[in-house]
PDB file of C-alpha atoms in Angstrom:
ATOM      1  CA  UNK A  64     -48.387  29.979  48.051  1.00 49.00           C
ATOM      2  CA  UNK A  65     -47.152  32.881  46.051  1.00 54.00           C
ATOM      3  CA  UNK A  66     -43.581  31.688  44.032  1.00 51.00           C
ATOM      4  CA  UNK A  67     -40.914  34.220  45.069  1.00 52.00           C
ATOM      5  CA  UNK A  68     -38.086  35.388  41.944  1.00 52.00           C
ATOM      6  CA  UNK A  69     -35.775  32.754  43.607  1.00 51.00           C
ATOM      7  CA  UNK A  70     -38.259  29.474  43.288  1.00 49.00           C
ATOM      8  CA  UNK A  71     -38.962  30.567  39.727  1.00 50.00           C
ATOM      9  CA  UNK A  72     -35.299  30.825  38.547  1.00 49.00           C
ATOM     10  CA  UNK A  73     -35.081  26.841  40.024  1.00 51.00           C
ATOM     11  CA  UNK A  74     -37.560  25.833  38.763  1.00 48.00           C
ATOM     12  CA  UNK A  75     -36.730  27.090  35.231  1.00 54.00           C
ATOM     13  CA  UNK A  76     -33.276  25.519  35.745  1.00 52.00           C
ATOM     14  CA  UNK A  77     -34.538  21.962  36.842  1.00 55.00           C
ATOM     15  CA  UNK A  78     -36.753  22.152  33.702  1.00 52.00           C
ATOM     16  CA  UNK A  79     -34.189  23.082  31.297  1.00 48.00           C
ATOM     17  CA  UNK A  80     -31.775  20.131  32.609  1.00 53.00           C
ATOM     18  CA  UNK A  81     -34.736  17.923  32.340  1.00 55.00           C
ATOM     19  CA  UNK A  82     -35.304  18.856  28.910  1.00 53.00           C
ATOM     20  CA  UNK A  83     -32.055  18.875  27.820  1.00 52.00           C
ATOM     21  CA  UNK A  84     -31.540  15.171  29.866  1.00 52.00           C
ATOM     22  CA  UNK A  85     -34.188  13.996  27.974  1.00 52.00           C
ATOM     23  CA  UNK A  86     -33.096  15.624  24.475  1.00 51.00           C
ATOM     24  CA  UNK A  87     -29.776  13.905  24.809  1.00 50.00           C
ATOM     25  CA  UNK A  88     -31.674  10.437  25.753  1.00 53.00           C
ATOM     26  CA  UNK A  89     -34.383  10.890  22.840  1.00 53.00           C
ATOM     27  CA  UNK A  90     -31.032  11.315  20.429  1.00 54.00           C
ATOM     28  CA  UNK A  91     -29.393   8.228  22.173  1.00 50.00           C
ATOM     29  CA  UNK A  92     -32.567   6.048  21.401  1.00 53.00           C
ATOM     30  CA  UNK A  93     -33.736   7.601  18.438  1.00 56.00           C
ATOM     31  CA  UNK A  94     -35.483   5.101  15.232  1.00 59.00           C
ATOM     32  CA  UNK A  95     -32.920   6.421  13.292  1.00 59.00           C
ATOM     33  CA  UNK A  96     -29.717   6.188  15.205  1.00 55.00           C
ATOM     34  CA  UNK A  97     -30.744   2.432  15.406  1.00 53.00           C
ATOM     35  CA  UNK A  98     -31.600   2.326  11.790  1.00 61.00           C
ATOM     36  CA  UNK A  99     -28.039   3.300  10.282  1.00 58.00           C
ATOM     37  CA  UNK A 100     -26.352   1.255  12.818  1.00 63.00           C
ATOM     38  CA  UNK A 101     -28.358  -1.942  11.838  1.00 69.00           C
ATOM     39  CA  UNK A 102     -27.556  -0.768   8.115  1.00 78.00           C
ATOM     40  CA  UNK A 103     -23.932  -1.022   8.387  1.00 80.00           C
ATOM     41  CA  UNK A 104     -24.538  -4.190  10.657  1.00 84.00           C
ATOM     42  CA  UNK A 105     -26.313  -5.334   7.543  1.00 85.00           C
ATOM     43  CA  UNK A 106     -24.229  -4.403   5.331  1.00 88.00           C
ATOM     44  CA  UNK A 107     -21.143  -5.779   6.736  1.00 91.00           C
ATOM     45  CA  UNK A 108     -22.523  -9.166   7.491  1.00 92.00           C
ATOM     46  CA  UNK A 109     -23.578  -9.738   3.187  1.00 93.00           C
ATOM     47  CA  UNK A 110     -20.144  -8.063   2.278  1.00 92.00           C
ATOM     48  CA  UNK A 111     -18.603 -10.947   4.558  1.00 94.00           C
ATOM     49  CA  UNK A 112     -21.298 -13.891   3.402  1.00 94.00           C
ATOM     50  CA  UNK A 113     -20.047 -12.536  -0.629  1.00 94.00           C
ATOM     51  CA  UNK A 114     -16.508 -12.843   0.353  1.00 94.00           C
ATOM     52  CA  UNK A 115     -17.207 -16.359   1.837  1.00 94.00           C
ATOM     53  CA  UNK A 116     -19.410 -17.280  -0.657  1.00 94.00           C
ATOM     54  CA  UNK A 117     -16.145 -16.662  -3.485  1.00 94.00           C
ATOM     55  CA  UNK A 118     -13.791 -17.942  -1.524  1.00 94.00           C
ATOM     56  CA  UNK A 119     -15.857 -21.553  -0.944  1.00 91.00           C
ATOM     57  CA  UNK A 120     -16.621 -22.108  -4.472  1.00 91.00           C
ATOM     58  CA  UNK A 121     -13.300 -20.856  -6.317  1.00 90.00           C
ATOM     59  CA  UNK A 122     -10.127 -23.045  -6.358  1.00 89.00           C
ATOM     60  CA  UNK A 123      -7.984 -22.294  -3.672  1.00 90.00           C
ATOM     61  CA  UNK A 124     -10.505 -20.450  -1.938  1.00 92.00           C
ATOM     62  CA  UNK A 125     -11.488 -22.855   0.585  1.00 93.00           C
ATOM     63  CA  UNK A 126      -6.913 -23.086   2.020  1.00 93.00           C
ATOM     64  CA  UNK A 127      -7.114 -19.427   2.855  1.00 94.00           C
ATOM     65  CA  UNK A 128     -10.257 -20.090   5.205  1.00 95.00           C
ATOM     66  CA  UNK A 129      -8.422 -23.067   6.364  1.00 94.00           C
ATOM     67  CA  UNK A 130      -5.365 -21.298   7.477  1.00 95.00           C
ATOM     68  CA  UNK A 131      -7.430 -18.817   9.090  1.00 95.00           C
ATOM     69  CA  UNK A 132      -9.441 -21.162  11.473  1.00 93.00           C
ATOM     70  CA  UNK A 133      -6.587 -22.518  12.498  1.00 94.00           C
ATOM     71  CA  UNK A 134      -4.347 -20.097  12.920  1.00 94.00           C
ATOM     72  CA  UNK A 135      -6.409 -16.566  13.277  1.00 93.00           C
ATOM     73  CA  UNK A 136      -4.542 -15.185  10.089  1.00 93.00           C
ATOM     74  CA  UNK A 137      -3.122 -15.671   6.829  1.00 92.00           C
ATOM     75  CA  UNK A 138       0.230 -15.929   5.537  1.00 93.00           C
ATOM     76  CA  UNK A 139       1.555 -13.478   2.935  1.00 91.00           C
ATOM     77  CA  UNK A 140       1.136 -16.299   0.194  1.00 91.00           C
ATOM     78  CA  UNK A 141      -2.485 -16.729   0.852  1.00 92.00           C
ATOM     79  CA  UNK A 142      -3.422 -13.426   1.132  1.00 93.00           C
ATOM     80  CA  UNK A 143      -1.795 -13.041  -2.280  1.00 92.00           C
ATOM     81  CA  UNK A 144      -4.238 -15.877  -3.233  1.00 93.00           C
ATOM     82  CA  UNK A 145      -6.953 -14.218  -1.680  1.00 95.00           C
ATOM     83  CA  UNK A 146      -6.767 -11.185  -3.726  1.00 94.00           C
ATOM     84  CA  UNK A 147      -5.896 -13.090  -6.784  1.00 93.00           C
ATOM     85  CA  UNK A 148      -9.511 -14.566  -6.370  1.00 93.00           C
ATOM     86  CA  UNK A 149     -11.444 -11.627  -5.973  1.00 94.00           C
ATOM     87  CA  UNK A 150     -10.107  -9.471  -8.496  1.00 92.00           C
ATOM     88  CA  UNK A 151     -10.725 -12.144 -10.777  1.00 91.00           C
ATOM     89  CA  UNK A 152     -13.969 -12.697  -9.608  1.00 91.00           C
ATOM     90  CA  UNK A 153     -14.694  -8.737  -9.821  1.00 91.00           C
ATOM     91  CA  UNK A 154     -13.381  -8.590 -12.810  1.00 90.00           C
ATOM     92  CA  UNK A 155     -15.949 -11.267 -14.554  1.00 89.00           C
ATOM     93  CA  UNK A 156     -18.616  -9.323 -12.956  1.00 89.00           C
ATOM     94  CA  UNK A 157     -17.815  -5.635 -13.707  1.00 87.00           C
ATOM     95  CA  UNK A 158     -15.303  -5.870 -16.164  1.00 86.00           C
ATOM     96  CA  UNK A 159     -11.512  -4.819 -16.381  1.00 84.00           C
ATOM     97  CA  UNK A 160     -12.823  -1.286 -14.500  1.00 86.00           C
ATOM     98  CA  UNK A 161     -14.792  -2.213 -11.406  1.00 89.00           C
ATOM     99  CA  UNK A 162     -17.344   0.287  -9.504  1.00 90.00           C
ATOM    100  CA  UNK A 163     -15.234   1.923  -6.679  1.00 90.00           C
ATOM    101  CA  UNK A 164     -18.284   0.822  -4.332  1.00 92.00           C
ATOM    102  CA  UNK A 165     -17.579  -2.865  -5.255  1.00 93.00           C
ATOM    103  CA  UNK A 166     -13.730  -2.162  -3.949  1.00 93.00           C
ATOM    104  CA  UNK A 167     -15.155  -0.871  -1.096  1.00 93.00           C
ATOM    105  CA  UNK A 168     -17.324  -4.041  -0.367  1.00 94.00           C
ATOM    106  CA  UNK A 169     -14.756  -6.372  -1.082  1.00 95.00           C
ATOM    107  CA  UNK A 170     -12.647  -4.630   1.405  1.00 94.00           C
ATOM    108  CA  UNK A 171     -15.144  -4.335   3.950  1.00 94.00           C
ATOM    109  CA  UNK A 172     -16.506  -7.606   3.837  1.00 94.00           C
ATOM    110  CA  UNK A 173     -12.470  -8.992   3.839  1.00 95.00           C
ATOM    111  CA  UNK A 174     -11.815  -7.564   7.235  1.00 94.00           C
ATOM    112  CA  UNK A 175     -15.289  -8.756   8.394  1.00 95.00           C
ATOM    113  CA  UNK A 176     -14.698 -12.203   7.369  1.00 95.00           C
ATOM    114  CA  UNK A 177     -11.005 -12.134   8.705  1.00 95.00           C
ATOM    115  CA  UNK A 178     -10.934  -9.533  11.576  1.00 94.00           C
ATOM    116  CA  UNK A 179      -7.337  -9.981  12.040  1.00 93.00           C
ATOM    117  CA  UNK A 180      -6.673  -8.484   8.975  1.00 93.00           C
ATOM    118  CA  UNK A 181      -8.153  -5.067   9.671  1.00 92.00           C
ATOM    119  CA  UNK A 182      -5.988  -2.190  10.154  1.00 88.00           C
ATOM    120  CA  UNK A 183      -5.987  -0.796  13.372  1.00 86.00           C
ATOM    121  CA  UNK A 184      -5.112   3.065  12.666  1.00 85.00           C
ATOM    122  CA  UNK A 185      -7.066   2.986   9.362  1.00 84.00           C
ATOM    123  CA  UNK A 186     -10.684   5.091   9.312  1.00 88.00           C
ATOM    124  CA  UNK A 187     -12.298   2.226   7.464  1.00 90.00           C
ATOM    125  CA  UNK A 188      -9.779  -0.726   8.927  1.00 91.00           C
ATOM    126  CA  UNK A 189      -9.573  -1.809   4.882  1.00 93.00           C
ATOM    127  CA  UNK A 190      -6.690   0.378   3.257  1.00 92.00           C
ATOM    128  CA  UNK A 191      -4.553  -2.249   3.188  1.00 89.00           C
ATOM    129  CA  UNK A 192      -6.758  -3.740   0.855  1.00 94.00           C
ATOM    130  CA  UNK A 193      -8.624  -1.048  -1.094  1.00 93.00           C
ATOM    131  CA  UNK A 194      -8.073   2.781  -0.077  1.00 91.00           C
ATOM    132  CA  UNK A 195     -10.210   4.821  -2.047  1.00 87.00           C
ATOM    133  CA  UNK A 196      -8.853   8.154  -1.269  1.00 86.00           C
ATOM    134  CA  UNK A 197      -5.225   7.090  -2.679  1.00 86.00           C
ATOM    135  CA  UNK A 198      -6.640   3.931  -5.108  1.00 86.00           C
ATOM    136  CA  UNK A 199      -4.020   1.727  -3.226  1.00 89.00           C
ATOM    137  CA  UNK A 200      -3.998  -1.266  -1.466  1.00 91.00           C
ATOM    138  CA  UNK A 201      -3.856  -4.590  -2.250  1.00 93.00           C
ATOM    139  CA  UNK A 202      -6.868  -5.044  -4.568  1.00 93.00           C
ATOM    140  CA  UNK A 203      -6.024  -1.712  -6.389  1.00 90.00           C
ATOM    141  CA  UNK A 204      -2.352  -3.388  -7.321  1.00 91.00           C
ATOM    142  CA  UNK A 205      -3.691  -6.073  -8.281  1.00 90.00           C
ATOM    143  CA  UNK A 206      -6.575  -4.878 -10.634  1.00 90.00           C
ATOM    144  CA  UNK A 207      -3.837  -2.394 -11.869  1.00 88.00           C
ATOM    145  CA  UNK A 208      -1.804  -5.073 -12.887  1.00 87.00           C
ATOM    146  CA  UNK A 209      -4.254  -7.360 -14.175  1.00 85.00           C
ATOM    147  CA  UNK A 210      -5.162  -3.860 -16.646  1.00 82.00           C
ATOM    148  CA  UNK A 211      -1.588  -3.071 -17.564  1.00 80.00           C
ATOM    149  CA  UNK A 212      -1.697  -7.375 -19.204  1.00 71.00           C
ATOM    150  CA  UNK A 213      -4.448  -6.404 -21.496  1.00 60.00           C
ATOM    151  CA  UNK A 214      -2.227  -3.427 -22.793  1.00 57.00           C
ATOM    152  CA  UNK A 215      -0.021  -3.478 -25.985  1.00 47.00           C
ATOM    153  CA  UNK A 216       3.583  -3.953 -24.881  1.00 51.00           C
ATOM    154  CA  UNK A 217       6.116  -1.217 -25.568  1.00 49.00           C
ATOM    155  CA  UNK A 218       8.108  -1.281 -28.856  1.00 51.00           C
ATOM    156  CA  UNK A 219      11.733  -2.343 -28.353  1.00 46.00           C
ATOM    157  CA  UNK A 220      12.927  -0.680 -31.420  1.00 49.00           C
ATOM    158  CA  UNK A 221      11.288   2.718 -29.659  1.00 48.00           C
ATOM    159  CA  UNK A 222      14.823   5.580 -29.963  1.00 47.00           C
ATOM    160  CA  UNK A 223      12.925   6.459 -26.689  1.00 45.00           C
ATOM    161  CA  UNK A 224      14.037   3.459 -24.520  1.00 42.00           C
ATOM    162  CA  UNK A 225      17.478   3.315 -25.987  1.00 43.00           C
ATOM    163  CA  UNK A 226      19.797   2.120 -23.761  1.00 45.00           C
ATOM    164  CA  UNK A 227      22.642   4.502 -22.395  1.00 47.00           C
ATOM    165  CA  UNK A 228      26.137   4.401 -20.709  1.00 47.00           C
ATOM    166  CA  UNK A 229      26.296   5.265 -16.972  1.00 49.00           C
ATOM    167  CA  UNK A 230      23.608   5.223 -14.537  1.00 49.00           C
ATOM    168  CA  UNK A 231      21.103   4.799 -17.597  1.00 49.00           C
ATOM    169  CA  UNK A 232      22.536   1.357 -18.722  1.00 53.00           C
ATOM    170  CA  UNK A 233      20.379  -1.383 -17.946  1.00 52.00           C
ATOM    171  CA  UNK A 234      22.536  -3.474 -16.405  1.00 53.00           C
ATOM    172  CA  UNK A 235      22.503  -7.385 -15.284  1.00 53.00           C
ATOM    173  CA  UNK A 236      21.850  -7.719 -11.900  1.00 55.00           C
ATOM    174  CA  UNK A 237      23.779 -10.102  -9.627  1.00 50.00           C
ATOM    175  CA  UNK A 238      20.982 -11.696  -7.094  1.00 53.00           C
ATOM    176  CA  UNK A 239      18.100 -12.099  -9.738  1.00 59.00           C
ATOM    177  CA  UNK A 240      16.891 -15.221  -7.866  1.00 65.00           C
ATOM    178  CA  UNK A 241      15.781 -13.309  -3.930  1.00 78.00           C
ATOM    179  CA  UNK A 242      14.026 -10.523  -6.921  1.00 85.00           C
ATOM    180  CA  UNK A 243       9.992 -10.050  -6.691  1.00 86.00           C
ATOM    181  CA  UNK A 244       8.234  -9.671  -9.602  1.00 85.00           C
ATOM    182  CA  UNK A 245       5.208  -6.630 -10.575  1.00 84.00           C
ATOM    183  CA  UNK A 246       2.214  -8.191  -7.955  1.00 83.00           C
ATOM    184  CA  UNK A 247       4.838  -8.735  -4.906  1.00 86.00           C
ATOM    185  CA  UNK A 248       6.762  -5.891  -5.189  1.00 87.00           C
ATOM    186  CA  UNK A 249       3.558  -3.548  -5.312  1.00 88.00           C
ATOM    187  CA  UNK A 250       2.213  -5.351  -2.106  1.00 88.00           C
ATOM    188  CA  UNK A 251       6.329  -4.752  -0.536  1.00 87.00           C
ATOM    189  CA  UNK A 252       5.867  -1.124  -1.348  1.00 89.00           C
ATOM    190  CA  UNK A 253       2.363  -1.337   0.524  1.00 86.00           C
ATOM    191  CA  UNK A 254       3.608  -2.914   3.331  1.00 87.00           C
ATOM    192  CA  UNK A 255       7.134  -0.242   3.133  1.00 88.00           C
ATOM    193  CA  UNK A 256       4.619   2.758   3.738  1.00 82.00           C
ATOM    194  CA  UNK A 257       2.804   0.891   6.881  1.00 84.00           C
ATOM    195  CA  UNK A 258       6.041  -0.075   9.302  1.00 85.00           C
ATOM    196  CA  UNK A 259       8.603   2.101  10.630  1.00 86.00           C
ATOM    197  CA  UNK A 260      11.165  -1.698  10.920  1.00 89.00           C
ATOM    198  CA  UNK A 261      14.336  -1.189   9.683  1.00 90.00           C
ATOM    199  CA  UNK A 262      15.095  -4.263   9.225  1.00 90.00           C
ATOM    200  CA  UNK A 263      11.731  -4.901   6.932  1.00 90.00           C
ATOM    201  CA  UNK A 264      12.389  -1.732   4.769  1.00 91.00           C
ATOM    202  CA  UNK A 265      15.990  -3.301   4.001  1.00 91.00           C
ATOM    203  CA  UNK A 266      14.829  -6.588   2.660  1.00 90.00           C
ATOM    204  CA  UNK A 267      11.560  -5.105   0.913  1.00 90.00           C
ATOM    205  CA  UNK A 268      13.824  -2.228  -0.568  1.00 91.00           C
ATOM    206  CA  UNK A 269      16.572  -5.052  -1.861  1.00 90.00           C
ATOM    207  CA  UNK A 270      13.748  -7.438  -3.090  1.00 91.00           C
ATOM    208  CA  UNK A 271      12.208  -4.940  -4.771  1.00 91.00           C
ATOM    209  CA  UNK A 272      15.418  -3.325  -6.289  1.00 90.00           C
ATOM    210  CA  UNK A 273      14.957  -4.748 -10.377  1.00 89.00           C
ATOM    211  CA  UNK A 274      11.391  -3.284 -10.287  1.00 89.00           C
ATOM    212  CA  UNK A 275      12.999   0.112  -9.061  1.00 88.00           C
ATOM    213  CA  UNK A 276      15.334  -0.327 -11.945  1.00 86.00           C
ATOM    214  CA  UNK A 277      12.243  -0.533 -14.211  1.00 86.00           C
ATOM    215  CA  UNK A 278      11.130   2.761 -13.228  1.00 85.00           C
ATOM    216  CA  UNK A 279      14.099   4.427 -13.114  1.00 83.00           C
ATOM    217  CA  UNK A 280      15.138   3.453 -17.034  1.00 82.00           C
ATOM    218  CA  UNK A 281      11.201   4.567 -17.733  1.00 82.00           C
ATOM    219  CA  UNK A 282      11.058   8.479 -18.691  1.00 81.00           C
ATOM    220  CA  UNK A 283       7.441   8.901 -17.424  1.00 81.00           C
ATOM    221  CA  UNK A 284       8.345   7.127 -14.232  1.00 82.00           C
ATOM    222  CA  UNK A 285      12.084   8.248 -13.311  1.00 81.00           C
ATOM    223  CA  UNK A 286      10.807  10.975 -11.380  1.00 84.00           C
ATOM    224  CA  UNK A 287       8.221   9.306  -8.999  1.00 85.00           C
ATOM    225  CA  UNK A 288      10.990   7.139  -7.242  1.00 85.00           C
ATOM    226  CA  UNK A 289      11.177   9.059  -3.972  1.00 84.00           C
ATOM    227  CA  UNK A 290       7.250   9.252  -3.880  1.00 86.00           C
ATOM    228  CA  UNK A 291       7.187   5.503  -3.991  1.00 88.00           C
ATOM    229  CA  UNK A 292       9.961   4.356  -1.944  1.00 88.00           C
ATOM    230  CA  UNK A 293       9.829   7.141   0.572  1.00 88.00           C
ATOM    231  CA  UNK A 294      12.473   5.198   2.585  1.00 88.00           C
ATOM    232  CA  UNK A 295      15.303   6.767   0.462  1.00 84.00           C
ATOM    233  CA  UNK A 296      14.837   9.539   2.371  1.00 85.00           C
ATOM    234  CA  UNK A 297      15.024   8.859   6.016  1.00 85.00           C
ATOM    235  CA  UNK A 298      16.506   5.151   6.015  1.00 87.00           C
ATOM    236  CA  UNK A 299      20.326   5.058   6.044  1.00 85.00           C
ATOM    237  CA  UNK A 300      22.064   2.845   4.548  1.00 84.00           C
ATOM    238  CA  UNK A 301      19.692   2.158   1.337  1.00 85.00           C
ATOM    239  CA  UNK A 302      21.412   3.556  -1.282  1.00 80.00           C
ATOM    240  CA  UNK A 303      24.588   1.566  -0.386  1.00 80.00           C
ATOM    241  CA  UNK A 304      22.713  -1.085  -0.668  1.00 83.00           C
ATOM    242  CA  UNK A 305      21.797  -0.319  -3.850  1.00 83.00           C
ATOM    243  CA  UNK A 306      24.882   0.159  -5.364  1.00 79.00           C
ATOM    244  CA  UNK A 307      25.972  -2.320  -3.844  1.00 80.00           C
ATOM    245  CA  UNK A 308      23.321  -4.618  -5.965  1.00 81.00           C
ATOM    246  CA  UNK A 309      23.844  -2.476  -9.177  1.00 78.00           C
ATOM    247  CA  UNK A 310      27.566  -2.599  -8.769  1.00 74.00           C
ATOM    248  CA  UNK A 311      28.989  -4.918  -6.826  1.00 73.00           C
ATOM    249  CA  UNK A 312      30.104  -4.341  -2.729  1.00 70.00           C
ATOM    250  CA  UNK A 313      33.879  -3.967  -4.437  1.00 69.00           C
ATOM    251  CA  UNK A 314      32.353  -1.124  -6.591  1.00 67.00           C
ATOM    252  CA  UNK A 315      30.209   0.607  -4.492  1.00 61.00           C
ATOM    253  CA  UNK A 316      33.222   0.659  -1.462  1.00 64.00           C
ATOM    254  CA  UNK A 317      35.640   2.257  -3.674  1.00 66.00           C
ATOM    255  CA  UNK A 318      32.518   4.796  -4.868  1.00 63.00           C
ATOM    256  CA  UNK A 319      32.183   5.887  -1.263  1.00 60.00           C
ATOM    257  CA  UNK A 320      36.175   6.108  -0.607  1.00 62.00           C
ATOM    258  CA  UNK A 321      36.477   8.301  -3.737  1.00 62.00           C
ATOM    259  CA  UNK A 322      33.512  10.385  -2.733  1.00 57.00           C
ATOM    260  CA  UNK A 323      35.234  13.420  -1.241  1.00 55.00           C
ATOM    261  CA  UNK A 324      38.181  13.787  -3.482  1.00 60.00           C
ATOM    262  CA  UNK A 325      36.637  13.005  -6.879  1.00 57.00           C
ATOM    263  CA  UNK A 326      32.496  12.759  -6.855  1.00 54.00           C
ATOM    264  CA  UNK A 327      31.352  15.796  -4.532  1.00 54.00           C
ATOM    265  CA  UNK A 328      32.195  17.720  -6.311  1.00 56.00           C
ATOM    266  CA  UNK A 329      30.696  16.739  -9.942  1.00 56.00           C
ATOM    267  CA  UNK A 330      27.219  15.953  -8.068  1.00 48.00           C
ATOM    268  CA  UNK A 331      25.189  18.478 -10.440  1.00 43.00           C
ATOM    269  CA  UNK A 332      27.346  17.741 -13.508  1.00 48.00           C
ATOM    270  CA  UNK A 333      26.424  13.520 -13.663  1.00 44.00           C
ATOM    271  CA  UNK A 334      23.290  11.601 -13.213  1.00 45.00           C
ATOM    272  CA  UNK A 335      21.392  13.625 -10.534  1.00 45.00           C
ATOM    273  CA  UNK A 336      19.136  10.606  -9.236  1.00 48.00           C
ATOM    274  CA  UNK A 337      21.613   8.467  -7.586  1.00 49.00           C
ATOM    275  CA  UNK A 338      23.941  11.008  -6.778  1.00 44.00           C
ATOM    276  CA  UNK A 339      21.412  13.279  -5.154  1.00 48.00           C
ATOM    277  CA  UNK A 340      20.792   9.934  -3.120  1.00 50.00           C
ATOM    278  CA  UNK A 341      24.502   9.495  -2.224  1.00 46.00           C
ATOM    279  CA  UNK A 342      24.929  12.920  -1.011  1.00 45.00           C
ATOM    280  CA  UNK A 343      21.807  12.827   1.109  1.00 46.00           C
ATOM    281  CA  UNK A 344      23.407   9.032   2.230  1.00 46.00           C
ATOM    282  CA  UNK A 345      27.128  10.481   3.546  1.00 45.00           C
ATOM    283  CA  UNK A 346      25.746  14.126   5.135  1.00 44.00           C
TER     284      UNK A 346
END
């Protein structure tokens, strides 16, 4: 019979749900959705056989897997290891300066290899190991280091590095022997900016106190300090610690007794690193 203005509206709405239904379905199952996910399947699966494959046939290689299939992880020493490997590895087959894509591959095909290792809030589950945005992570430190080896080192006799009185002097430290060296203390730092413990950010920030002292007697570095140990600025009780390892916990008590009636008030007149640190410390 004759369709009244009603029937055609419905109509015209069941056909636009239908076609929009089926839209949405033809976008679910389309060739190419399925494509790029079966790319990055792909692509995961030879990052992870490449990793394998370097791990299996370089020394060492084959104790990280080890410790991984039986225990589901690896310990800070073999992951060390680990990277130690593959930068070396990179590095015969690129050269000192690797493609950023080949950091990206090694990362991916880590965390594919070793899922435990992936970092849950990361977009890519690999910063720990190679960030591209920021060039950190643990392969970046590494290669970085690895770099800085093949560099001329700095002239001693440079008038630029001579050594002052004060906070300037380079000065022996006490506990040398609990100390990282370059490699560890650029993975502490990593690990510093990825944990809100405490406790952890204490013993990374005293381990890695003589490589702070580097930076801080280095004129192109001084000033970075609170960009790479962030923790100076919302941890208490760092920067006694500090002077506490740069002075002595005799020194650094009568520092903070003194503060009030002698130091306050010469804050802007002495060194303005540490004591910008103390004041921020006792407010």
């Amino acid at each position: 019979g004759p369709s009244t203005p009603q029937s055609s509206v419905s109509l015209d709405t069941d056909t636009l749900s239908r076609t929009s239904k089926s839209s949405e379905d033809s976008d679910w199952f389309s060739p190419k959705r399925f494509r790029k996910d079966d790319n990055e399947a792909s692509q995961s699966l030879q990052a992870r056989d490449l990793i394998k494959e370097i791990l299996h046939t370089r020394p060492g290689g084959a104790n990280v897997l080890k410790e991984y299939e039986d225990t589901g992880t690896i310990s800070d020493d073999m992951r060390k290891l680990m990277v130690n490997i593959l930068v070396a590895h990179m590095i015969e087959t690129e050269g000192r300066v690797p493609h950023r894509l080949t950091k990206q591959n090694y990362g991916l095909g880590i965390i594919t290899l070793f899922p435990s290792l992936r970092d849950p809030q990361g977009r890519t589950g690999y910063e720990h190991f190679y960030d591209g945005q920021k060039n950190t992570g643990f392969l970046s430190w590494r290669l970085k280091t690895v770099q800085r080896g093949t560099k001329p080192s700095a002239n001693k006799d440079d008038p630029k590095t001579e050594e002052k009185g004060g906070p300037l002097l380079d000065r022996q430290l006490c506990h040398r022997e609990d100390q990282l060296d370059n490699d560890q203390s650029l993975e502490a730092i990593s690990l510093m900016n990825h944990t809100s413990d405490r406790e952890v950010i204490m013993q990374k920030m005293r381990t890695t106190f003589e490589y702070r002292q580097h930076l801080i007697h280095d004129p192109e570095k001084s000033t970075t300090i609170l960009s790479v140990f962030p923790p100076f600025l919302d941890t208490k009780g760092l920067i006694l610690q500090d002077f506490t390892l740069l002075f002595g916990s005799e020194s650094a008590s009568r520092l903070f007794e003194r503060w009030l009636t002698v130091f306050k008030a010469k804050v802007f007149k002495h060194d303005i690193f540490y004591l910008f640190f103390v004041s921020h410390e006792m407010t």
